Amino acid sequence: MSVNQQAHTGPPYGQPQPGYQGYQQPAYGGQSLPGVPRSQYGAYNGPMPEYQQPVPPQGSLRAPPTSGAPPPASGASHPSGHLAYSQFEHGDVQNGIPASAAPMQRPPASQPFLPGSGSTPVSQPSAFQQYGPPPASVQQLSNHMAGMTIGTATASAPPPAGLGYGPPTSVPPVSGSFSPPGSGLYTPYSATQGPPPTSVPQGLPVAQPPFPGQTVSTQRLPTQVPGFAPPPPSTGVGPSSYPPTTGAPRPPAMPGPPLPGQTLAGPPSSQPNHVTSPPPPAALAGLHPGPPMSGLHGPPPPTHPPQPGYQMQQNGSFGQVRGPQPNYGGAYPGTPNYGSPPGPPPPPKRLDPDSIPSPIQVIEDDRSNRGSEPFVTGARGQVPPLVTTNFLVKDQGNASPRYIRCTSYNIPCTSDMAKQSQVPLAAVIKPLATLPPEETLPYLVDHGESGPVRCNRCKAYMCPFMQFIEGGRRFQCCFCSCVTEVPPHYFQHLDHTGKRVDFYDRPELSLGSYEFLATVDYCKNNKFPSPPAFIFMIDVSYNAVKSGLVRLICEELKSLLDYLPREGNMEESAIRVGFVTYNKVLHFYNVKSSLAQPQMMVVSDVADMFVPLLDGFLVNVNESRTVITSLLDQIPEMFADTRETETVFAPVIQAGLEALKAAECAGKLFIFHTSLPIAEAPGKLKNRDDRKLINTDKEKTLFQPQTSFYNNLAKDCVAQGCCVDLFLFPNQYLDVATLGVVPYQTGGSIYKYAYFQLETDQDRFLNDLRRDVQKEVGFDAVMRVRTSTGIRATDFFGAFYMSNTTDVEMAGLDCDKTITVEFKHDDKLSEDSGALLQCALLYTSCAGQRRLRIHNLSLNCCTQLADLYRNCETDTLINYLAKYAYRGVLSSPVKTVRDALINQCAQILACYRKNCASPSSAGQLILPECMKLLPVYLNCVLKSDVLQPGPEVTTDDRAYIRQLVTSMDVAETNVFFYPRLLPLTKADVDSDSLPAAIRNSEERLSKGDIYLLENGLNIFVWVGVSVQQGLIQNLFGVSSFGQISNTLSALPVLENPFSKKVRSIVDMLQGQRSRYMKLIIVKQEDKLEMLFKHFLVEDKSLSGGASYVDFLCHMHKEIRQLLS
């Protein structure tokens, strides 16, 4: 058995089910569907029958073949006389004589058989036609598929003759099939799969997906049956008929059932996903013993030769036939339910993972097609390159996609059309996004005393879409159509096209993004703000001191204070700093520059917090440097022998807030905190962690704060412009859901270092702290999104506070935070004028300057659904859906949230299928080109820790991830939900490029290689058991696999090309992410491997999440139910 062969976890499709009658088939959540025959599966995501083997058995693991030659099979025995073959991770054994080389010319399934076939088709009325007529040739196939062609490539050549049935893998077909990466074509399942999938009475979708926890075995027809004409191979592109990689030979067929005159020992072995070569045909766990093959008790198979197009098998398996197909001839003429009391039926074929849409392929295609040219933002409604593509932006009137990305760049003209499609209309806005050095920062425009020019009615700011009229004396607003006088100082003549002659000299007339200097009218209390302050508040309780944390923070701050953010050309930062330490009481420090030594003042009355000093608390770093350094040296010594274990939390925030109020400035609190605040004080919390609530209606309470105290505190902080960044170092539960309320609502960040240890976590913490202190941040921010008539912003997601329905308020907003805005129709839109968004952010810069940052974006509008589906962006859609779901868990049971997500996506895809795809049978799964990754990405969201936690995920982890994702940008959610997996051993040490990524599945891993997986929070380096000794020596500096330490937090610095290359890849990835990722070394078959496998998101998850293939089957079933 292979190393990563999963235990065969459930009966292969369970008990006998002639024609599936008599078994209830549960729907997605276990409730039965009316009018649907029963079946014995567990519900999708239901309990996993007989799943008792979380740790994979030992053995061998293979890489996907790349060359044309099949690698030798290893580690398993083969029935004698069978050819062992280890191609595509599946052991296949060929028996019998190779089939004829005649290409299969199968007539459309719904038409009668050819004359002389020797049998009459048994027709049966069907609820709907499940499978489209398969085309007879590759050419016809291409035509047949015009409606669902993805990309432009044509179908690849037919496979070698005689091997028309695909590699056995453990999941049945979704009824739509996809061709392999590179062919660019999704073929209808029906078009070419040799055998038609089983028919199920009453319109149940064909080929039910196996459910999590069940691996399904596959048996295949011997390539030639004695006394039969060989079944011709399928021409063209059924998923089953593809070689795993172009140029690789087809794996030969698996052993079928024993035929007359041939015996096979034992029941057929199951083929789970990750098999390297066929296990010996002994019964595997979970496989029912019994007759070697179902359906073989009756008379021997009929001996008349089948005609071309004759359905030899049901679902690619020989044996029990499960009833005639609707509109198909019976499988064996005259004996639709051939066979005596049937044994366990062989399940249908698994969909070939190489033939379904690959995220890696889509990302690579976009890079090669769109990475070389700059993205010019002049035209309306252009879909930008993917977030995973490296591209340059030229602003010519619309905001860069680095600032705004939309779920669709062509929005429906009417609300009815929007409702029909179910595609949410949303924008993910990152107002202060960092630009690459080659791009220009937004220009700062100063209109002097009078301030920016705005529309009189809707107050929109001057932008490229405003229309100047009457020779330039007035302008008509592009948002509300109101006509406004142009102020005399702003007047300029128009040229012959109606453009102002100073068009190119004014950023607000020619660019999508720019800034205005705000006047005093835009300031609080009508006075210009003071520069902001940073207050460092350090927990000095026993845990914090003992772990070395307090000393580490104090040492780091000595140098870090030289790097406070400052305006472009300023000599030094204008930001002032202050220091507080705390346990059960608070200690304030006077670090006034005139003092020889810092002074400490203790406030023990935490119930009524006040700041005991004004002068000397907030100081300029350079002026007070010696006093500050002295303080930072003394703090670790002062508390070295502390025995105080209890801490307060709310009074710490109150103290910072009072200090900023007294100084009349905005600012940020950096709080370093270690434990649940149980000391007697306002905001005191109790331990309410309860895993028993998971999957109950009360689960939502785990995400909600314990008390409303912190919501009120957050509101006060926002009013003052007091932003809170929280660094947590928990050794046990500390209620992130409650402690995170203030950072979340003030626009701050939370960083969490569970079980903090100096030697392993120091680098990560210090890197996060440095970046957090240095990054660009705006204070006292208010954001408003205006839209042109017809749509309006109705919903907002992110880390902020809202006191009304239009203004997003943030005490602080940094360059990593996004605000997601959903739009709804309130009127009709027109295709001519399109739709406009204007995001205006009012904020105080780190030098205390009040500014307005404006981003404009124009979108197209459509009356045809096809135009909507052609201009969607799946990554942004997933970002929105994840945030929507993660907010949903606060008020609804998690299961309800999951079901709603699945339902919405099924509706989106069903609407496309119904209205935009060319007519074809319901048996095909047809996805819009730009949404073909929606199912795989959606499944990743459904399997995430928030919506489907494994047993090892803590309540705090879930609350932390929930808050984190809510303000992530599109690039971050993309890699978070579908991590990047790189084969390090394939890296070219001489080039700067990364090795080509591979798909997130265990069957893509080879035990002779080293891989890197990153998801924005962690970097895993997975080392296979058979990696060459030289590579291990070069990367880890030890001589064998067994000596590699899995406690390393960084790769050793070794002077060889491989070590340098891998470390440069790690550094490059760290540089792309907003947080420093934790490095985790995972040795194959080590206990940490379970954690690593959790991120192989195309596979089944231990917490019950479906594999990608299963989920695609499930989505197809949902879509078909909606369509019928």
mmCIF file of N, CA and C in Angstrom, residues 299-379:
data_model
loop_
_atom_site.group_PDB
_atom_site.id
_atom_site.type_symbol
_atom_site.label_atom_id
_atom_site.label_comp_id
_atom_site.label_asym_id
_atom_site.label_seq_id
_atom_site.Cartn_x
_atom_site.Cartn_y
_atom_site.Cartn_z
ATOM 1 N N PRO A 299 -26.544 -16.287 -15.610
ATOM 2 C CA PRO A 299 -25.985 -16.928 -16.804
ATOM 3 C C PRO A 299 -24.719 -16.200 -17.217
ATOM 4 N N PRO A 300 -23.846 -16.856 -17.968
ATOM 5 C CA PRO A 300 -22.639 -16.175 -18.429
ATOM 6 C C PRO A 300 -23.025 -15.023 -19.337
ATOM 7 N N PRO A 301 -22.123 -14.072 -19.515
ATOM 8 C CA PRO A 301 -22.450 -12.917 -20.357
ATOM 9 C C PRO A 301 -22.842 -13.363 -21.750
ATOM 10 N N PRO A 302 -23.755 -12.643 -22.370
ATOM 11 C CA PRO A 302 -24.177 -13.008 -23.721
ATOM 12 C C PRO A 302 -22.982 -12.950 -24.650
ATOM 13 N N THR A 303 -23.028 -13.744 -25.718
ATOM 14 C CA THR A 303 -21.821 -13.838 -26.526
ATOM 15 C C THR A 303 -21.939 -13.194 -27.877
ATOM 16 N N HIS A 304 -23.055 -12.475 -28.152
ATOM 17 C CA HIS A 304 -23.061 -11.846 -29.473
ATOM 18 C C HIS A 304 -22.183 -10.606 -29.404
ATOM 19 N N PRO A 305 -21.501 -10.291 -30.496
ATOM 20 C CA PRO A 305 -20.569 -9.148 -30.458
ATOM 21 C C PRO A 305 -21.341 -7.845 -30.384
ATOM 22 N N PRO A 306 -20.880 -6.939 -29.575
ATOM 23 C CA PRO A 306 -21.544 -5.640 -29.543
ATOM 24 C C PRO A 306 -21.194 -4.845 -30.788
ATOM 25 N N GLN A 307 -22.119 -3.997 -31.189
ATOM 26 C CA GLN A 307 -21.842 -3.123 -32.314
ATOM 27 C C GLN A 307 -21.060 -1.932 -31.790
ATOM 28 N N PRO A 308 -20.455 -1.191 -32.697
ATOM 29 C CA PRO A 308 -19.839 0.066 -32.243
ATOM 30 C C PRO A 308 -20.909 0.880 -31.534
ATOM 31 N N GLY A 309 -20.544 1.457 -30.420
ATOM 32 C CA GLY A 309 -21.511 2.292 -29.729
ATOM 33 C C GLY A 309 -22.354 1.513 -28.751
ATOM 34 N N TYR A 310 -22.122 0.211 -28.677
ATOM 35 C CA TYR A 310 -22.928 -0.608 -27.782
ATOM 36 C C TYR A 310 -22.442 -0.402 -26.358
ATOM 37 N N GLN A 311 -23.359 -0.209 -25.441
ATOM 38 C CA GLN A 311 -22.898 0.019 -24.076
ATOM 39 C C GLN A 311 -22.549 -1.294 -23.416
ATOM 40 N N MET A 312 -21.259 -1.594 -23.358
ATOM 41 C CA MET A 312 -20.836 -2.828 -22.735
ATOM 42 C C MET A 312 -21.023 -2.752 -21.228
ATOM 43 N N GLN A 313 -20.691 -1.585 -20.668
ATOM 44 C CA GLN A 313 -20.652 -1.544 -19.228
ATOM 45 C C GLN A 313 -21.567 -0.482 -18.712
ATOM 46 N N GLN A 314 -21.808 -0.573 -17.433
ATOM 47 C CA GLN A 314 -22.470 0.524 -16.755
ATOM 48 C C GLN A 314 -21.378 1.191 -15.956
ATOM 49 N N ASN A 315 -21.210 2.507 -16.149
ATOM 50 C CA ASN A 315 -20.260 3.228 -15.307
ATOM 51 C C ASN A 315 -18.864 2.685 -15.360
ATOM 52 N N GLY A 316 -18.479 2.134 -16.464
ATOM 53 C CA GLY A 316 -17.099 1.698 -16.543
ATOM 54 C C GLY A 316 -16.840 0.453 -15.737
ATOM 55 N N SER A 317 -17.867 -0.227 -15.258
ATOM 56 C CA SER A 317 -17.561 -1.440 -14.523
ATOM 57 C C SER A 317 -18.399 -2.568 -15.072
ATOM 58 N N PHE A 318 -17.773 -3.738 -15.164
ATOM 59 C CA PHE A 318 -18.458 -4.899 -15.683
ATOM 60 C C PHE A 318 -19.200 -5.514 -14.522
ATOM 61 N N GLY A 319 -20.286 -6.167 -14.766
ATOM 62 C CA GLY A 319 -20.927 -6.817 -13.646
ATOM 63 C C GLY A 319 -22.374 -6.422 -13.592
ATOM 64 N N GLN A 320 -22.878 -6.313 -12.390
ATOM 65 C CA GLN A 320 -24.296 -6.082 -12.223
ATOM 66 C C GLN A 320 -24.742 -4.860 -13.002
ATOM 67 N N VAL A 321 -25.815 -4.980 -13.711
ATOM 68 C CA VAL A 321 -26.297 -3.867 -14.510
ATOM 69 C C VAL A 321 -27.426 -3.227 -13.745
ATOM 70 N N ARG A 322 -27.420 -1.892 -13.715
ATOM 71 C CA ARG A 322 -28.400 -1.299 -12.820
ATOM 72 C C ARG A 322 -29.580 -0.712 -13.547
ATOM 73 N N GLY A 323 -30.210 -1.479 -14.416
ATOM 74 C CA GLY A 323 -31.416 -0.942 -15.035
ATOM 75 C C GLY A 323 -31.080 -0.187 -16.290
ATOM 76 N N PRO A 324 -32.034 -0.126 -17.189
ATOM 77 C CA PRO A 324 -31.780 0.519 -18.470
ATOM 78 C C PRO A 324 -31.648 2.023 -18.307
ATOM 79 N N GLN A 325 -30.946 2.637 -19.238
ATOM 80 C CA GLN A 325 -30.767 4.086 -19.217
ATOM 81 C C GLN A 325 -32.021 4.729 -19.765
ATOM 82 N N PRO A 326 -32.349 5.887 -19.324
ATOM 83 C CA PRO A 326 -33.380 6.638 -20.047
ATOM 84 C C PRO A 326 -32.804 6.938 -21.422
ATOM 85 N N ASN A 327 -33.579 6.710 -22.432
ATOM 86 C CA ASN A 327 -33.155 6.980 -23.806
ATOM 87 C C ASN A 327 -31.917 6.213 -24.238
ATOM 88 N N TYR A 328 -31.552 5.186 -23.497
ATOM 89 C CA TYR A 328 -30.446 4.351 -23.947
ATOM 90 C C TYR A 328 -31.012 2.960 -24.145
ATOM 91 N N GLY A 329 -30.395 2.195 -24.944
ATOM 92 C CA GLY A 329 -30.773 0.796 -25.007
ATOM 93 C C GLY A 329 -30.369 0.124 -23.716
ATOM 94 N N GLY A 330 -31.017 -0.987 -23.402
ATOM 95 C CA GLY A 330 -30.620 -1.734 -22.210
ATOM 96 C C GLY A 330 -29.189 -2.182 -22.378
ATOM 97 N N ALA A 331 -28.520 -2.388 -21.274
ATOM 98 C CA ALA A 331 -27.111 -2.698 -21.367
ATOM 99 C C ALA A 331 -26.901 -4.065 -21.970
ATOM 100 N N TYR A 332 -27.644 -5.016 -21.500
ATOM 101 C CA TYR A 332 -27.635 -6.304 -22.175
ATOM 102 C C TYR A 332 -29.039 -6.464 -22.707
ATOM 103 N N PRO A 333 -29.197 -6.686 -24.000
ATOM 104 C CA PRO A 333 -30.532 -6.702 -24.579
ATOM 105 C C PRO A 333 -31.410 -7.717 -23.862
ATOM 106 N N GLY A 334 -32.558 -7.271 -23.517
ATOM 107 C CA GLY A 334 -33.520 -8.176 -22.937
ATOM 108 C C GLY A 334 -33.274 -8.505 -21.481
ATOM 109 N N THR A 335 -32.115 -8.144 -20.938
ATOM 110 C CA THR A 335 -31.880 -8.458 -19.524
ATOM 111 C C THR A 335 -31.453 -7.195 -18.796
ATOM 112 N N PRO A 336 -32.370 -6.254 -18.663
ATOM 113 C CA PRO A 336 -31.957 -4.992 -18.053
ATOM 114 C C PRO A 336 -31.413 -5.166 -16.641
ATOM 115 N N ASN A 337 -31.928 -6.135 -15.882
ATOM 116 C CA ASN A 337 -31.356 -6.300 -14.551
ATOM 117 C C ASN A 337 -30.671 -7.640 -14.449
ATOM 118 N N TYR A 338 -29.746 -7.859 -15.354
ATOM 119 C CA TYR A 338 -29.066 -9.115 -15.513
ATOM 120 C C TYR A 338 -28.394 -9.541 -14.211
ATOM 121 N N GLY A 339 -28.496 -10.832 -13.881
ATOM 122 C CA GLY A 339 -27.766 -11.299 -12.710
ATOM 123 C C GLY A 339 -28.710 -11.700 -11.607
ATOM 124 N N SER A 340 -28.268 -12.669 -10.798
ATOM 125 C CA SER A 340 -29.082 -13.113 -9.674
ATOM 126 C C SER A 340 -28.945 -12.108 -8.555
ATOM 127 N N PRO A 341 -29.306 -12.522 -7.313
ATOM 128 C CA PRO A 341 -29.252 -11.546 -6.226
ATOM 129 C C PRO A 341 -27.892 -10.871 -6.295
ATOM 130 N N PRO A 342 -27.885 -9.599 -6.556
ATOM 131 C CA PRO A 342 -26.608 -8.943 -6.823
ATOM 132 C C PRO A 342 -25.786 -8.802 -5.550
ATOM 133 N N GLY A 343 -24.481 -8.857 -5.726
ATOM 134 C CA GLY A 343 -23.556 -8.550 -4.626
ATOM 135 C C GLY A 343 -23.356 -7.056 -4.610
ATOM 136 N N PRO A 344 -22.302 -6.580 -3.932
ATOM 137 C CA PRO A 344 -22.091 -5.131 -3.935
ATOM 138 C C PRO A 344 -21.806 -4.674 -5.349
ATOM 139 N N PRO A 345 -22.485 -3.653 -5.822
ATOM 140 C CA PRO A 345 -22.262 -3.229 -7.204
ATOM 141 C C PRO A 345 -20.942 -2.512 -7.297
ATOM 142 N N PRO A 346 -20.242 -2.663 -8.385
ATOM 143 C CA PRO A 346 -19.026 -1.877 -8.578
ATOM 144 C C PRO A 346 -19.448 -0.438 -8.751
ATOM 145 N N PRO A 347 -18.814 0.463 -8.064
ATOM 146 C CA PRO A 347 -19.214 1.855 -8.162
ATOM 147 C C PRO A 347 -18.729 2.463 -9.455
ATOM 148 N N PRO A 348 -19.238 3.643 -9.738
ATOM 149 C CA PRO A 348 -18.848 4.303 -10.981
ATOM 150 C C PRO A 348 -17.409 4.757 -10.925
ATOM 151 N N LYS A 349 -16.940 5.193 -12.095
ATOM 152 C CA LYS A 349 -15.577 5.655 -12.205
ATOM 153 C C LYS A 349 -15.367 6.976 -11.527
ATOM 154 N N ARG A 350 -14.173 7.196 -11.053
ATOM 155 C CA ARG A 350 -13.861 8.473 -10.446
ATOM 156 C C ARG A 350 -13.489 9.452 -11.536
ATOM 157 N N LEU A 351 -13.859 10.668 -11.325
ATOM 158 C CA LEU A 351 -13.481 11.710 -12.262
ATOM 159 C C LEU A 351 -11.974 11.884 -12.186
ATOM 160 N N ASP A 352 -11.343 11.973 -13.313
ATOM 161 C CA ASP A 352 -9.894 12.142 -13.352
ATOM 162 C C ASP A 352 -9.547 13.555 -12.869
ATOM 163 N N PRO A 353 -8.771 13.667 -11.782
ATOM 164 C CA PRO A 353 -8.475 15.015 -11.268
ATOM 165 C C PRO A 353 -7.751 15.885 -12.288
ATOM 166 N N ASP A 354 -7.046 15.255 -13.240
ATOM 167 C CA ASP A 354 -6.353 16.074 -14.237
ATOM 168 C C ASP A 354 -7.296 16.671 -15.248
ATOM 169 N N SER A 355 -8.560 16.215 -15.244
ATOM 170 C CA SER A 355 -9.445 16.660 -16.309
ATOM 171 C C SER A 355 -10.442 17.696 -15.813
ATOM 172 N N ILE A 356 -10.342 18.092 -14.562
ATOM 173 C CA ILE A 356 -11.258 19.114 -14.058
ATOM 174 C C ILE A 356 -10.477 20.412 -13.905
ATOM 175 N N PRO A 357 -11.161 21.548 -13.843
ATOM 176 C CA PRO A 357 -10.443 22.833 -13.911
ATOM 177 C C PRO A 357 -9.345 22.937 -12.852
ATOM 178 N N SER A 358 -8.171 23.307 -13.301
ATOM 179 C CA SER A 358 -7.019 23.391 -12.413
ATOM 180 C C SER A 358 -6.693 24.848 -12.091
ATOM 181 N N PRO A 359 -6.682 25.213 -10.809
ATOM 182 C CA PRO A 359 -6.286 26.584 -10.448
ATOM 183 C C PRO A 359 -4.889 26.922 -10.969
ATOM 184 N N ILE A 360 -3.990 25.931 -10.914
ATOM 185 C CA ILE A 360 -2.609 26.172 -11.339
ATOM 186 C C ILE A 360 -2.574 26.559 -12.816
ATOM 187 N N GLN A 361 -3.361 25.827 -13.618
ATOM 188 C CA GLN A 361 -3.394 26.079 -15.055
ATOM 189 C C GLN A 361 -3.954 27.478 -15.340
ATOM 190 N N VAL A 362 -5.034 27.831 -14.652
ATOM 191 C CA VAL A 362 -5.665 29.136 -14.876
ATOM 192 C C VAL A 362 -4.681 30.257 -14.513
ATOM 193 N N ILE A 363 -3.998 30.076 -13.385
ATOM 194 C CA ILE A 363 -3.031 31.093 -12.929
ATOM 195 C C ILE A 363 -1.890 31.223 -13.936
ATOM 196 N N GLU A 364 -1.371 30.070 -14.394
ATOM 197 C CA GLU A 364 -0.277 30.089 -15.371
ATOM 198 C C GLU A 364 -0.704 30.733 -16.688
ATOM 199 N N ASP A 365 -1.907 30.372 -17.161
ATOM 200 C CA ASP A 365 -2.392 30.941 -18.424
ATOM 201 C C ASP A 365 -2.504 32.454 -18.325
ATOM 202 N N ASP A 366 -3.049 32.937 -17.197
ATOM 203 C CA ASP A 366 -3.210 34.381 -17.036
ATOM 204 C C ASP A 366 -1.840 35.064 -16.995
ATOM 205 N N ARG A 367 -0.887 34.423 -16.326
ATOM 206 C CA ARG A 367 0.457 35.015 -16.265
ATOM 207 C C ARG A 367 1.051 35.140 -17.654
ATOM 208 N N SER A 368 0.912 34.063 -18.443
ATOM 209 C CA SER A 368 1.555 34.133 -19.753
ATOM 210 C C SER A 368 0.798 35.060 -20.702
ATOM 211 N N ASN A 369 -0.533 35.158 -20.538
ATOM 212 C CA ASN A 369 -1.309 36.009 -21.454
ATOM 213 C C ASN A 369 -1.276 37.469 -21.067
ATOM 214 N N ARG A 370 -1.218 37.756 -19.758
ATOM 215 C CA ARG A 370 -1.437 39.143 -19.335
ATOM 216 C C ARG A 370 -0.309 39.729 -18.505
ATOM 217 N N GLY A 371 0.736 38.934 -18.261
ATOM 218 C CA GLY A 371 1.795 39.429 -17.381
ATOM 219 C C GLY A 371 2.782 40.357 -18.052
ATOM 220 N N SER A 372 2.842 40.309 -19.396
ATOM 221 C CA SER A 372 3.901 41.068 -20.072
ATOM 222 C C SER A 372 3.494 42.506 -20.381
ATOM 223 N N GLU A 373 2.205 42.729 -20.641
ATOM 224 C CA GLU A 373 1.744 44.071 -21.019
ATOM 225 C C GLU A 373 1.285 44.842 -19.792
ATOM 226 N N PRO A 374 1.522 46.158 -19.752
ATOM 227 C CA PRO A 374 0.946 46.921 -18.633
ATOM 228 C C PRO A 374 -0.588 46.964 -18.740
ATOM 229 N N PHE A 375 -1.248 47.029 -17.606
ATOM 230 C CA PHE A 375 -2.709 47.141 -17.592
ATOM 231 C C PHE A 375 -3.047 48.631 -17.598
ATOM 232 N N VAL A 376 -3.593 49.092 -18.711
ATOM 233 C CA VAL A 376 -3.900 50.520 -18.859
ATOM 234 C C VAL A 376 -5.363 50.726 -18.488
ATOM 235 N N THR A 377 -5.632 51.659 -17.561
ATOM 236 C CA THR A 377 -6.988 51.749 -17.009
ATOM 237 C C THR A 377 -7.897 52.726 -17.739
ATOM 238 N N GLY A 378 -7.564 53.054 -18.984
ATOM 239 C CA GLY A 378 -8.379 54.045 -19.689
ATOM 240 C C GLY A 378 -9.806 53.628 -19.989
ATOM 241 N N ALA A 379 -9.996 52.394 -20.430
ATOM 242 C CA ALA A 379 -11.326 51.984 -20.903
ATOM 243 C C ALA A 379 -12.233 51.575 -19.745
#
